[in-house]
Amino acid sequence: MRIILDCDPGHDDAFAILLATASKEIELLGVTTVVGNSYLENTTKNARTVLDLFDMDIPVFAGCEKPLIRDIIVAPDIHGKSGLEGAQLPSAKRPIEKAHAVDFMAQMLTKYSDIILVPTGPLTNVALFMLRYPHLVKHINSIVLMGGGIAFGNVTPVAEFNIFADPEAAKIVLNSNVPIVMAPLDVTHQVVVTEKEISKMRRLGFKFDLLADLLAFFKSTYKKVFNIDGVPLHDPCTVMYLLHPEIFEVKEYHVDVETRGELTYGQTVVDVWRTSGKVPNAKVMLKADSERFFDVFFEKLSQLKGV
Ligand code: RIB
Ligand code: CA
């Protein structure tokens, strides 16, 4: 599977990158970055830092530094000021590629017609790609994204961060007719890192000690902000779906995004009971087999040992 991972590292984005690079089933063509958990300069630096950690030969392309229309929001309360607080990681050495993320997507989608886009941050880059290169949209095999919520949000009562950070972009993507698989908070909160997973990570060896430190920080901010004792591993759910879709229960629903609501701005409106009469446009992940998830997660990450 050829993928482009479009992300805003971000602790969980970092583990989505690692899971993708550790999986032989996946050809990671490149990592593109977007403003989200932190400013573009930070998310781009963090992506490079993570790839440098295991010396992965994957190029990094910077994308949009602000949302299409709304003002920038970042998440220092969750990911720290740098966007990847909590571990003494060696500083990024690899360069930022010259091409803009959107132009890299266009180059790859001109060359290949089976690419899966895996966005794990706000959808600004993907939406801008669709606006700038409409003739290439049909070359996208599918989009497997982390974002949205059916029953709840995490930035407002109804809006999840990736969507709320650029609702207009999310609306463009969800109405693009590209096959979409969506991992909302309802499923990512079933895949929770606790002390058990953190100590298992530590036991994998030195570099994994640093990764365990990242998880410990991420878990601490979720305790502080949401008062929950485990941290959902949101973004890796996308890559895990590519590797083992059977780990997830999915249903097809029509999903759209509210861009004008006072209380509901950024909400993913999921038509569970088909009251809208609109044809489903997304496969929505509803359930995850958490035990199987972490079995595969650690099996894959341990492939990085000795790298
Ligand atoms: O709401 C969770 C999502 O927002 C995750 O992708 C996390 O990395 C943040 O970007
Ligand atoms: Ca993210």
Coordinates of N, CA, C and O and ligand atoms in Angstrom, one line a residue, residues 8 10 12-13 37 79 120-122 146 154 160-162 185 222 234-235, ligand 1:
D8 N 0.1 16.4 12.0 CA 0.5 17.6 12.9 C 1.1 17.1 14.2 O 0.6 17.3 15.3
G10 N 2.7 16.5 17.5 CA 1.7 15.7 18.0 C 2.2 14.3 18.3 O 2.8 13.6 17.5
D12 N 0.4 11.5 19.2 CA -0.1 10.3 18.6 C 0.2 10.2 17.1 O 0.3 9.2 16.5
D13 N 0.3 11.4 16.5 CA 0.8 11.5 15.1 C 2.2 10.8 15.0 O 2.5 10.0 14.0
N37 N -1.7 20.6 16.1 CA -1.4 20.5 17.5 C -0.4 21.6 17.9 O -0.4 22.1 19.0
H79 N -0.2 18.8 23.9 CA 1.0 18.3 23.3 C 2.2 19.2 23.7 O 3.3 18.9 23.3
T120 N -3.9 12.8 9.6 CA -4.1 12.6 11.1 C -4.1 14.0 11.8 O -3.9 14.1 13.0
G121 N -4.3 15.0 11.1 CA -4.4 16.4 11.6 C -5.5 17.1 10.9 O -6.3 16.5 10.2
P122 N -5.6 18.4 11.1 CA -6.6 19.2 10.3 C -6.4 18.9 8.8 O -5.3 18.7 8.3
M146 N -8.2 10.4 10.7 CA -8.6 10.5 12.1 C -9.2 11.8 12.3 O -8.6 12.9 12.0
N154 N -14.0 17.0 21.5 CA -13.0 17.1 22.6 C -12.5 18.6 22.7 O -11.6 18.9 23.5
E160 N -14.5 17.8 17.3 CA -13.2 17.1 17.6 C -12.1 18.1 17.0 O -12.3 18.7 16.0
F161 N -10.9 18.0 17.6 CA -9.9 19.0 17.3 C -9.5 19.1 15.8 O -9.5 20.2 15.2
N162 N -9.3 18.0 15.1 CA -8.8 18.0 13.7 C -9.9 18.7 12.8 O -9.5 19.4 11.8
L185 N -13.6 10.1 17.5 CA -13.2 9.9 18.9 C -13.9 8.7 19.5 O -13.3 8.0 20.4
Y222 N -3.7 14.4 29.4 CA -5.1 13.9 29.3 C -5.7 13.8 30.7 O -6.9 14.1 30.9
H234 N -5.2 8.1 19.2 CA -6.1 8.5 18.1 C -5.5 8.1 16.7 O -6.0 7.3 16.0
D235 N -4.4 8.7 16.4 CA -3.9 8.7 15.0 C -3.5 7.4 14.5 O -3.7 7.0 13.3
Ligands
RIB1 O1 -8.6 15.0 18.5 C1 -7.5 14.2 18.4 C2 -6.7 14.6 17.2 O2 -6.3 16.0 17.4 C3 -5.4 13.8 17.0 O3 -5.1 13.8 15.7 C4 -4.4 14.6 17.8 O4 -3.1 14.4 17.3 C5 -4.9 16.0 17.4 O5 -4.3 16.4 16.2

